Amino acid sequence: MGVLTTVSAAAKAALTIGGIGKLTFIPLMLAAMAYFNYDLLDPENRPFNQKYLREEYDFIIVGGGSAGSVLANRLTEIEGWNVLLLEAGGHENDISDVPLLSLYLHKSKLDWKYRTEPQDSACQAMIDTRCSWTKGKVLGGSSVLNTMLYIRGNKRDFDQWESFGNPGWGYDDVLPYFKKSEDQRNPYLAKNTKHHSVGGYLTVQDAPYNTPIGAAFLQAGEETGYDIIDVNGAQQTGYAWYQFTMRRGTRCSTAKAFLRPVRLRQNLHISLFSHVTKVLIDQEKKRAYGVEFIRDTEKQVIYAKREVILSAGAIASPQLLMLSGVGPASHLKEVGINVIYDSPGVGRNLQDHIAVGGIVFQVDYPISLVMNRLVNINSALRYAVTENGPLTSSIGLEVVAFINTKYANATEDWPDIEFMMTSASIPSDGGTQVKKAHGITDEFYEEMFGHISNRDVFGIFPMMLRPKSRGFIKLRSKNPLEYPIMIHNYLTHPDDVGVLREGVKAALAVGETKAMKRLGARFNDKPVPNCKHLPLYTDEYWDCYIRQYTMTIYHLSCTAKMGPSSDPMAVVDPQLRVYGVEGLRVIDASIMPAVTNGNINAPVIMIAEKGSDLIKETWLPKTNKRKRRSLKCSKIEQLFSRSNSLNTKCMVDR
């Protein structure tokens, strides 16, 4: 079965990009599979979609994404707790497993396909001047659609969270939760046991496939005075190979990592295609007691004995809070919703990482990822048999750099720009899927990139790490199926414009290094539409430039922020309990007080790991926890009584 599925995935990958109509190569691939005795799939199958649900569960988790999958795993470790996980989407598919094809999932049925309101400050090259906010509508959430980058952030991020009045969220407190999930497959990195671990559910590995451009990036970094580092180690400033949430060359989503291994637990029910529309809250007691959701076009109600946990992401979690009567009172009254608790911070403080698209350099040699050249039956076979080749590349992402602009204090190791450095770029697929995923207009693409479609290029995407601009989300109406109003407010703070402008200049400087010039690097210097009236390469030109091809990196966060009770805009307390309502928590990217310094999937998983322990601390008295530990150890000791290698200090959690 695993062989057939691998063949299917590899074949679909080739067909998706190459457009090949006949599967005459299937017998050859089957023979190769049998010869290599190859099975790419995990030994576990997909979790069950529970047909018949109980009337009541101890815990109801809303959203089976990066946080919800972790919570479902950890809470069902307690045998006496029954847990229901509700997910609006379905299962991931074969195409989502293939790293190279992540952009082909954008605007697919696995994507909520959110779009922001038009604004003049950014996204001027996008259709209708609206930014596309891709969010996973699938079990595993955005970990099924993302580029699998494993970046924890900077230790100062978490120390800052703690300084905002959130005890227990400093770097030393959260590092064990990062390590708890991790199964680091790079033996060199795994030796650093202070920062890494092995044996966790989440597989982290280096990319199986890199081009010569990746090595040149690292040489360019050294040439410009930066160290080669482990970005998840002691120092963040510098250049490094990316680390990915991959397993044997395929995507390791949180559904694959955390749910498949526990699919047979009798106390875990997963309900797919279940769109939650409201949290049920007792008006007098101010306590959450269940949820209302739509499944198979029918409205259903399920009750929660202990808690309802919102893990629906930074858009849907605040939307659900407001639909349930928790949010800014004036706004809720405006759309006709009964106010349960006036929480002015719900939907506010929205933060995101944005980058500048279009920083593209041509090279003289056929060494980059050009889709119509490298993605073919041979690469599909290589992917299936050797777990290697172009299909294992995460859309060309090879090297990451954390650098300082003139606005950062270089002595603090808290860089303000991240370079996402790729051996491909916008025109590498001939103007098909990348253009569609980013939502840029045909006219902009043709004028800027039409002349270099399917040419050998590399790209540098400067991403601003600590934005000062703040967006917000509010309800369009009280109809739960109507998408909320999403205001990005990108680049509305002048400091953000300055940082991103300097990031663009630094990216151009990389292209001028000897390391990149050896490849014939030359910047695609086509003047940007709407900015032609400005002198090229002046600050005014770059300020205009960054407002055109403004790329979200899909790190939406901070819309239900964690904070002390003295902060009127805090939505949850440091135990992630919603202020004003008992039995209700938010555990996802929404609770970040400030977005972390890097890609956010790893921090979201950490938040869920810590959040699950906070729930256990609430409901499991310490005496019971000690008793549970001794019981588990005794079982292990019975199983391994003949083994003299048993460590009697048994671990409760994996």
XYZ file of C-alpha atoms in Angstrom:
654
model
C 0.000 0.000 0.000
C 2.826 2.407 0.884
C 4.542 1.714 -2.442
C 1.403 2.486 -4.415
C 0.805 5.709 -2.516
C 4.382 6.817 -3.046
C 4.079 6.127 -6.757
C 0.844 8.078 -6.814
C 2.384 11.074 -5.048
C 5.427 11.114 -7.293
C 3.336 10.707 -10.424
C 0.947 13.468 -9.407
C 3.882 15.757 -8.691
C 5.224 15.302 -12.194
C 1.780 15.634 -13.737
C 0.950 18.745 -11.741
C 3.856 20.706 -13.152
C 4.746 18.846 -16.304
C 1.237 18.259 -17.577
C 2.037 14.727 -18.728
C -1.062 12.935 -19.932
C -0.126 9.249 -19.972
C 1.030 7.193 -16.998
C 3.127 4.811 -19.064
C 5.992 5.125 -16.572
C 4.001 3.535 -13.718
C 5.227 -0.054 -14.359
C 8.822 1.154 -14.286
C 8.251 2.950 -11.000
C 6.499 -0.050 -9.459
C 9.433 -2.235 -10.397
C 11.837 0.261 -8.883
C 9.794 0.383 -5.686
C 9.814 -3.367 -5.346
C 13.533 -3.505 -6.044
C 14.386 -0.954 -3.386
C 11.774 -2.344 -0.955
C 10.727 1.219 -0.421
C 7.853 2.506 1.691
C 7.680 6.247 2.042
C 4.589 6.445 4.247
C 4.540 6.496 7.992
C 3.519 3.151 9.509
C 0.392 4.858 10.857
C -2.560 5.563 8.633
C -4.643 8.718 8.681
C -6.793 9.285 11.740
C -10.425 8.241 11.647
C -13.160 10.743 10.883
C -15.486 9.863 13.744
C -19.009 9.338 12.428
C -20.901 9.123 15.705
C -20.021 11.647 18.389
C -20.719 11.617 22.101
C -23.040 14.176 23.584
C -20.319 15.407 25.964
C -16.525 15.413 26.110
C -14.114 16.579 28.753
C -12.381 18.864 26.275
C -13.413 20.211 22.893
C -10.601 21.534 20.694
C -11.708 23.830 17.874
C -9.253 23.624 14.985
C -7.045 20.687 14.042
C -4.094 22.764 12.888
C -0.556 23.195 14.165
C -1.713 23.840 17.739
C -4.862 21.710 17.815
C -3.081 18.555 16.643
C -0.520 18.865 19.441
C -3.216 19.481 22.058
C -5.259 16.474 20.927
C -2.197 14.259 21.312
C -1.098 15.562 24.698
C -4.507 15.753 26.380
C -5.420 12.190 25.385
C -2.312 10.958 27.189
C -4.608 11.073 30.218
C -6.680 7.919 29.840
C -9.667 9.252 31.750
C -10.076 12.345 29.544
C -12.274 12.225 26.445
C -11.272 14.745 23.796
C -13.072 15.916 20.651
C -11.063 17.627 17.907
C -13.200 19.596 15.430
C -11.671 20.520 12.065
C -13.424 22.437 9.275
C -11.378 20.767 6.530
C -10.480 17.206 5.608
C -7.306 15.164 5.292
C -4.061 16.244 3.656
C -3.337 14.584 0.309
C -0.490 13.161 -1.737
C 0.347 16.483 -3.361
C 0.641 18.223 0.011
C 3.342 15.713 0.963
C 5.641 16.883 -1.856
C 7.770 19.820 -0.601
C 8.213 21.495 -3.987
C 4.479 21.781 -4.541
C 3.462 23.803 -1.481
C 2.438 26.825 -3.551
C 0.125 24.607 -5.582
C -1.964 24.203 -2.430
C -2.570 27.943 -2.131
C -6.090 28.856 -3.262
C -6.968 25.145 -3.351
C -9.687 23.424 -1.341
C -7.140 23.081 1.507
C -6.974 26.880 1.837
C -9.476 29.214 3.498
C -8.579 31.716 0.719
C -8.828 34.792 2.915
C -8.286 38.206 1.295
C -7.753 41.508 3.034
C -9.575 44.741 2.350
C -7.933 47.021 -0.257
C -5.496 49.541 1.226
C -3.113 52.026 -0.343
C -0.218 51.263 2.002
C 0.778 47.882 0.489
C -0.053 45.084 -1.989
C -0.501 47.526 -4.871
C 0.656 44.906 -7.410
C -1.982 42.430 -6.238
C -5.358 41.813 -7.862
C -7.795 44.460 -6.554
C -4.884 45.660 -4.354
C -5.906 42.977 -1.854
C -3.387 40.735 -0.073
C -4.026 36.989 -0.054
C -3.892 35.390 3.385
C -3.436 31.658 2.942
C -4.563 29.589 5.958
C -4.867 25.818 6.124
C -8.397 24.379 6.005
C -7.232 20.827 6.564
C -6.221 18.503 9.385
C -2.754 19.800 10.233
C -3.755 23.358 9.355
C -1.151 25.631 7.858
C 1.574 23.064 8.589
C 0.147 21.302 5.493
C 0.510 24.390 3.274
C 3.598 26.121 4.617
C 7.191 25.829 3.434
C 8.112 23.682 6.470
C 10.671 26.128 7.868
C 11.611 25.320 11.453
C 12.603 28.602 13.105
C 12.021 29.010 16.833
C 12.648 32.729 17.044
C 14.992 34.744 19.222
C 15.402 34.180 22.952
C 14.713 37.880 23.471
C 11.232 37.407 22.007
C 10.186 35.195 24.877
C 11.980 37.200 27.541
C 10.047 40.179 26.196
C 6.772 38.243 26.497
C 7.618 37.595 30.125
C 8.489 41.253 30.691
C 5.005 42.198 29.480
C 3.622 40.470 32.580
C 3.500 36.844 31.478
C 5.430 34.747 34.023
C 6.481 31.331 32.783
C 6.946 32.459 29.159
C 10.619 33.480 29.253
C 13.121 31.735 27.011
C 14.361 29.380 29.722
C 10.739 28.390 30.382
C 9.776 27.679 26.771
C 12.984 26.038 25.502
C 12.075 22.642 27.049
C 8.786 22.712 25.117
C 10.566 23.306 21.812
C 12.818 20.359 22.604
C 9.936 18.176 23.758
C 8.469 18.050 20.234
C 11.719 17.821 18.331
C 13.276 14.822 16.644
C 16.396 16.424 15.168
C 17.802 14.269 12.354
C 21.025 16.240 11.798
C 23.517 14.422 14.052
C 25.797 17.448 14.229
C 22.988 19.658 15.542
C 21.619 16.895 17.764
C 24.917 16.864 19.683
C 23.960 20.284 21.016
C 21.649 18.905 23.691
C 21.174 22.314 25.277
C 19.171 23.471 22.273
C 18.117 20.290 20.459
C 16.683 16.874 21.189
C 15.795 13.634 19.464
C 12.865 11.285 19.867
C 10.034 13.814 19.760
C 7.025 13.516 17.490
C 8.098 16.299 15.092
C 10.834 15.353 12.642
C 13.277 18.162 11.817
C 15.879 17.638 9.118
C 18.075 19.432 6.618
C 16.931 19.666 3.018
C 17.814 16.506 1.081
C 18.446 18.550 -2.072
C 20.392 21.769 -2.525
C 21.815 23.566 -5.548
C 25.231 25.252 -5.860
C 23.428 28.538 -5.246
C 22.860 27.573 -1.595
C 26.585 27.174 -0.923
C 27.226 30.478 -2.695
C 24.733 32.183 -0.364
C 26.710 30.976 2.655
C 29.959 32.188 1.107
C 28.336 35.560 0.461
C 27.319 35.700 4.115
C 30.884 35.120 5.261
C 32.094 37.675 2.744
C 29.792 40.299 4.266
C 31.029 39.541 7.781
C 28.399 37.154 9.137
C 28.915 33.827 10.907
C 27.542 30.483 9.727
C 25.254 29.426 12.559
C 22.513 27.137 13.812
C 19.480 29.450 13.732
C 17.852 27.419 16.511
C 20.953 27.501 18.671
C 22.680 30.042 20.883
C 23.006 32.819 18.280
C 20.494 34.036 15.708
C 22.448 36.656 13.766
C 24.135 35.019 10.786
C 23.607 32.695 7.822
C 22.526 29.060 7.932
C 21.031 26.208 6.012
C 17.333 26.059 6.700
C 15.977 23.353 8.985
C 12.703 21.806 7.816
C 9.802 19.878 9.306
C 10.371 17.050 6.843
C 10.488 13.319 7.285
C 12.389 11.243 4.748
C 12.087 13.975 2.151
C 8.337 14.580 2.563
C 6.314 17.049 4.591
C 5.975 16.299 8.288
C 2.778 18.164 9.136
C 1.471 18.284 12.680
C -1.287 15.876 11.639
C 1.322 13.392 10.494
C 3.585 14.034 13.490
C 1.092 14.228 16.367
C -2.196 12.635 15.286
C -1.289 9.589 13.225
C 0.707 7.913 16.008
C -2.259 8.173 18.412
C -5.100 7.451 16.003
C -6.094 4.317 17.927
C -6.575 6.043 21.280
C -10.125 5.350 22.339
C -10.428 8.691 24.140
C -9.734 10.769 20.995
C -12.464 11.558 18.492
C -11.738 13.635 15.386
C -14.606 15.176 13.450
C -13.667 16.517 10.013
C -15.614 18.949 7.814
C -17.011 20.379 11.053
C -17.269 24.168 10.920
C -17.658 25.602 14.416
C -19.971 28.613 14.435
C -20.208 29.490 18.121
C -18.923 28.725 21.599
C -21.833 28.204 23.969
C -21.403 30.384 27.071
C -23.724 30.552 30.044
C -24.805 34.196 30.265
C -25.113 34.210 34.071
C -22.264 31.933 35.129
C -19.962 33.265 32.386
C -18.795 29.723 31.664
C -18.245 27.952 28.322
C -20.161 24.693 28.201
C -20.043 23.539 24.585
C -19.898 24.420 20.899
C -22.256 24.716 17.993
C -21.030 23.535 14.590
C -22.160 22.581 11.102
C -21.374 19.119 9.746
C -22.928 17.620 6.620
C -25.080 20.763 6.322
C -26.620 20.054 9.746
C -26.198 22.157 12.858
C -25.012 20.152 15.859
C -24.263 20.885 19.511
C -21.668 19.097 21.659
C -21.061 19.836 25.331
C -17.766 20.269 27.176
C -17.470 19.010 30.727
C -14.202 20.812 31.487
C -13.035 23.228 28.780
C -13.451 24.496 25.234
C -10.106 25.321 23.601
C -9.897 27.591 20.559
C -6.997 26.645 18.282
C -8.505 27.938 15.068
C -5.736 30.397 14.227
C -5.238 34.138 14.365
C -8.257 34.877 12.154
C -10.843 32.283 13.162
C -10.160 32.256 16.922
C -10.932 35.958 17.442
C -13.813 35.648 14.972
C -15.296 32.834 17.056
C -14.810 34.767 20.280
C -16.735 37.686 18.839
C -19.476 35.475 17.383
C -19.836 33.999 20.874
C -20.211 37.381 22.578
C -16.630 37.989 23.730
C -15.042 41.058 22.163
C -15.313 44.843 21.879
C -18.812 45.550 23.202
C -19.545 48.441 20.829
C -18.628 46.352 17.785
C -20.637 43.328 18.929
C -23.716 45.500 19.461
C -23.146 47.041 16.052
C -23.544 43.643 14.341
C -26.349 42.498 16.648
C -24.512 40.052 18.929
C -25.384 39.743 22.599
C -22.374 40.821 24.695
C -21.193 38.204 27.189
C -17.963 39.967 28.102
C -16.485 43.241 26.869
C -12.941 42.361 25.752
C -11.628 45.250 23.613
C -8.445 43.404 22.563
C -10.189 40.637 20.596
C -9.201 40.940 16.935
C -6.811 43.817 17.631
C -2.988 43.939 17.692
C -2.769 41.904 14.464
C 0.852 41.393 13.454
C 2.395 39.708 10.432
C 5.751 39.372 8.767
C 5.927 40.920 5.322
C 8.656 40.673 2.726
C 9.431 42.351 -0.580
C 8.880 40.220 -3.656
C 10.689 40.706 -6.912
C 14.314 40.870 -5.727
C 15.427 38.518 -8.502
C 18.890 37.904 -9.943
C 19.721 36.090 -13.169
C 22.684 33.703 -13.273
C 24.762 32.352 -16.153
C 24.611 28.641 -15.382
C 21.809 26.019 -15.423
C 21.954 25.468 -11.663
C 18.689 26.893 -10.348
C 15.273 25.293 -9.957
C 13.545 25.876 -13.279
C 10.310 23.943 -13.061
C 9.923 22.810 -16.650
C 13.505 21.546 -16.699
C 13.832 19.734 -13.401
C 10.356 18.484 -12.629
C 9.825 15.467 -14.821
C 9.442 11.711 -14.639
C 13.100 11.226 -13.757
C 12.857 13.555 -10.761
C 9.576 11.901 -9.729
C 11.286 8.511 -9.770
C 14.253 9.906 -7.856
C 11.882 11.360 -5.262
C 10.072 8.055 -4.841
C 13.125 5.820 -4.677
C 15.879 7.860 -3.032
C 13.926 10.449 -0.981
C 15.959 13.075 -2.804
C 15.953 15.299 -5.848
C 14.248 18.556 -6.848
C 10.823 17.482 -5.585
C 12.190 17.479 -2.009
C 13.146 21.154 -2.301
C 10.855 23.517 -0.434
C 10.200 25.803 -3.442
C 13.939 26.476 -3.618
C 14.369 27.725 -0.041
C 17.924 26.784 0.909
C 19.575 29.389 3.122
C 18.272 31.756 5.785
C 20.056 34.866 6.991
C 19.274 37.015 10.000
C 20.913 40.398 9.523
C 20.972 43.842 11.082
C 19.994 47.025 9.301
C 21.158 50.398 10.572
C 18.047 50.498 12.739
C 19.040 47.426 14.801
C 21.481 47.281 17.688
C 24.040 44.789 16.389
C 25.365 44.105 19.906
C 22.048 42.594 21.039
C 21.804 39.617 18.635
C 18.225 40.636 17.847
C 18.317 41.151 14.057
C 15.524 43.037 12.326
C 15.596 41.441 8.851
C 15.408 37.814 7.733
C 16.554 36.881 4.242
C 14.669 33.980 2.700
C 17.180 32.917 0.062
C 16.009 30.733 -2.792
C 17.439 28.907 -5.781
C 14.241 29.812 -7.639
C 11.968 32.827 -7.742
C 8.748 34.245 -9.143
C 9.482 33.549 -12.849
C 10.886 30.040 -12.306
C 7.593 28.369 -13.180
C 6.878 30.503 -16.224
C 4.329 32.716 -14.539
C 1.886 30.039 -13.443
C 1.444 29.031 -9.814
C 3.707 31.473 -7.961
C 1.931 34.393 -9.590
C -1.432 32.875 -8.694
C -0.443 32.090 -5.101
C 0.848 35.613 -4.481
C -2.134 37.151 -6.236
C -0.134 39.531 -8.445
C -1.737 40.850 -11.615
C -0.882 39.511 -15.074
C 0.168 42.987 -16.164
C 2.638 43.402 -13.303
C 4.122 39.955 -13.878
C 4.596 40.443 -17.615
C 6.225 43.835 -17.248
C 8.536 42.805 -14.412
C 9.306 39.151 -15.109
C 7.980 38.157 -18.520
C 11.411 38.495 -20.120
C 13.016 36.092 -17.612
C 10.279 33.438 -17.376
C 11.793 29.961 -17.039
C 15.318 31.414 -16.889
C 17.946 30.528 -14.300
C 17.535 32.903 -11.379
C 17.802 33.128 -7.625
C 15.767 35.224 -5.231
C 16.251 37.026 -1.933
C 13.126 37.938 -0.005
C 13.898 40.483 2.757
C 11.397 39.946 5.584
C 10.838 42.505 8.334
C 10.937 40.779 11.716
C 9.463 43.185 14.280
C 6.753 45.272 12.618
C 5.306 48.257 14.422
C 2.226 48.489 12.204
C -0.874 46.856 13.669
C -3.857 45.505 11.792
C -7.181 44.219 13.055
C -10.044 41.841 12.386
C -13.700 42.554 12.952
C -16.958 40.861 12.047
C -18.664 41.692 8.784
C -21.942 40.474 10.232
C -23.227 38.004 12.795
C -23.370 35.329 10.082
C -20.671 32.827 11.180
C -20.116 31.643 7.601
C -19.248 35.114 6.347
C -15.542 35.946 6.390
C -14.545 38.756 8.761
C -13.239 42.136 7.684
C -9.438 41.908 7.617
C -7.374 45.099 7.729
C -3.634 44.458 7.345
C -2.361 48.052 7.875
C 1.028 46.997 6.459
C 3.631 49.779 6.358
C 1.380 52.292 8.090
C 4.100 52.913 10.672
C 6.998 54.897 9.141
C 9.642 52.851 10.979
C 8.516 49.718 9.108
C 9.093 51.453 5.785
C 12.644 52.350 6.793
C 13.556 48.844 7.982
C 12.167 47.132 4.894
C 13.863 49.636 2.580
C 17.209 48.921 4.218
C 16.498 45.200 3.914
C 16.108 45.596 0.150
C 19.407 47.462 -0.071
C 21.139 44.716 1.921
C 19.687 42.069 -0.406
C 21.074 43.897 -3.434
C 24.469 44.027 -1.718
C 24.472 40.210 -1.459
C 24.109 40.042 -5.226
C 27.275 42.143 -5.578
C 29.504 39.815 -3.540
C 32.264 37.833 -5.231
C 30.525 34.597 -4.300
C 27.408 35.522 -6.256
C 29.251 37.265 -9.085
C 31.057 33.982 -9.800
C 27.645 32.689 -10.844
C 27.081 35.741 -13.047
C 24.540 37.295 -10.679
C 22.814 40.399 -12.051
C 19.777 42.107 -10.614
C 16.560 42.199 -12.627
C 16.499 45.977 -12.778
C 13.220 46.515 -14.585
C 11.622 49.675 -13.140
C 8.576 48.833 -11.088
C 5.209 49.954 -12.472
C 3.762 52.842 -10.459
C 7.281 53.887 -9.403
C 8.755 54.881 -12.780
C 8.273 58.550 -12.024
C 10.895 58.336 -9.271
C 14.698 58.290 -9.781
C 15.888 54.672 -9.720
C 17.393 53.294 -6.506
C 16.738 56.370 -4.406
C 15.091 55.983 -1.000
C 11.913 57.405 -2.506
C 11.980 54.749 -5.242
C 12.448 51.902 -2.752
C 9.732 53.294 -0.489
C 7.399 53.087 -3.477
C 8.788 49.686 -4.540
C 8.057 47.924 -1.258
C 4.412 48.998 -1.403
C 3.914 47.255 -4.741
C 4.950 43.598 -4.437
C 4.300 43.320 -0.695
C 4.372 39.665 0.307
C 2.765 38.348 3.419
C 4.741 35.426 4.830
C 1.473 34.217 6.394
C 2.572 34.764 10.003
C -0.714 36.227 11.201
C -0.663 36.428 14.981
C -1.355 38.365 18.187
C -5.125 38.893 17.720
C -6.066 37.523 21.178
C -2.936 38.471 23.029
C -1.727 37.114 26.326
C -1.187 39.604 29.123
C -1.760 40.452 32.778
C -5.176 41.498 34.057
C -3.874 45.070 34.308
C -3.582 45.224 30.492
C -7.016 46.213 29.130
C -6.146 44.817 25.668
C -5.127 41.371 26.958
C -7.582 38.658 25.932
C -6.058 35.691 27.772
C -4.022 35.374 30.966
C -0.586 33.683 31.154
C -2.406 30.330 31.578
C -4.143 31.110 28.231
C -7.564 31.332 29.911
C -9.933 33.837 28.324
C -10.593 36.754 30.645
C -14.207 36.989 31.740
C -15.236 33.434 30.767
C -14.462 30.252 32.679
C -13.733 26.999 30.889
C -12.451 28.707 27.731
C -8.885 29.025 26.477
C -7.174 30.174 23.309
C -4.064 28.216 22.365
C -2.599 29.207 18.994
C -0.715 32.099 17.330
C -3.425 34.511 18.476
C -2.048 34.619 22.020
C 1.401 35.965 21.116
C 1.849 39.414 22.667
C 4.357 40.192 19.882
C 5.255 38.115 16.842
C 8.474 36.127 17.150
C 11.693 36.863 15.249
C 11.255 34.366 12.439
C 8.796 31.915 10.928
C 6.120 31.035 13.462
C 5.157 27.373 13.001
C 7.693 26.133 15.573
C 6.579 28.703 18.202
C 2.919 27.755 17.650
C 3.750 24.096 18.309
C 5.648 25.174 21.427
C 2.638 27.211 22.614
C 0.460 24.105 22.271
C 2.973 21.930 24.119
C 3.089 24.399 27.000
C -0.649 25.005 26.831
C -1.389 21.307 27.231
C 0.735 21.248 30.379
C -1.107 24.290 31.720
C -4.382 22.424 31.238
C -2.996 19.367 33.002
C -1.828 21.523 35.898
C -5.360 22.889 36.220
C -7.161 19.549 36.226
C -4.599 17.105 37.615
C -3.670 17.667 41.266
C 0.031 17.167 41.926
C -0.597 14.087 44.036
C -2.459 12.464 41.158
C 0.312 13.361 38.735
C 2.868 11.640 40.969
C 0.586 8.633 41.288
C 0.163 8.521 37.514
C 3.916 8.600 37.022
C 4.496 5.684 39.378
C 1.759 3.653 37.666
C 3.268 4.228 34.253
C 6.712 3.326 35.457
C 5.464 0.125 37.014
C 3.918 -0.939 33.699
C 7.155 -0.255 31.886
C 9.092 -2.125 34.535
C 6.786 -5.111 34.128
C 7.235 -5.068 30.356
C 11.000 -4.799 30.578
C 11.625 -6.660 33.817
C 14.185 -8.897 32.122
C 16.125 -5.956 30.719
C 18.952 -4.645 32.861
C 19.169 -1.551 30.634
C 15.923 -0.089 31.971
C 16.159 3.417 33.313
C 13.867 3.362 36.327
C 13.373 7.135 36.140
C 10.653 6.638 33.563
C 9.483 9.507 31.387
C 5.755 10.170 31.425
C 5.716 12.092 28.173
C 7.345 11.136 24.965
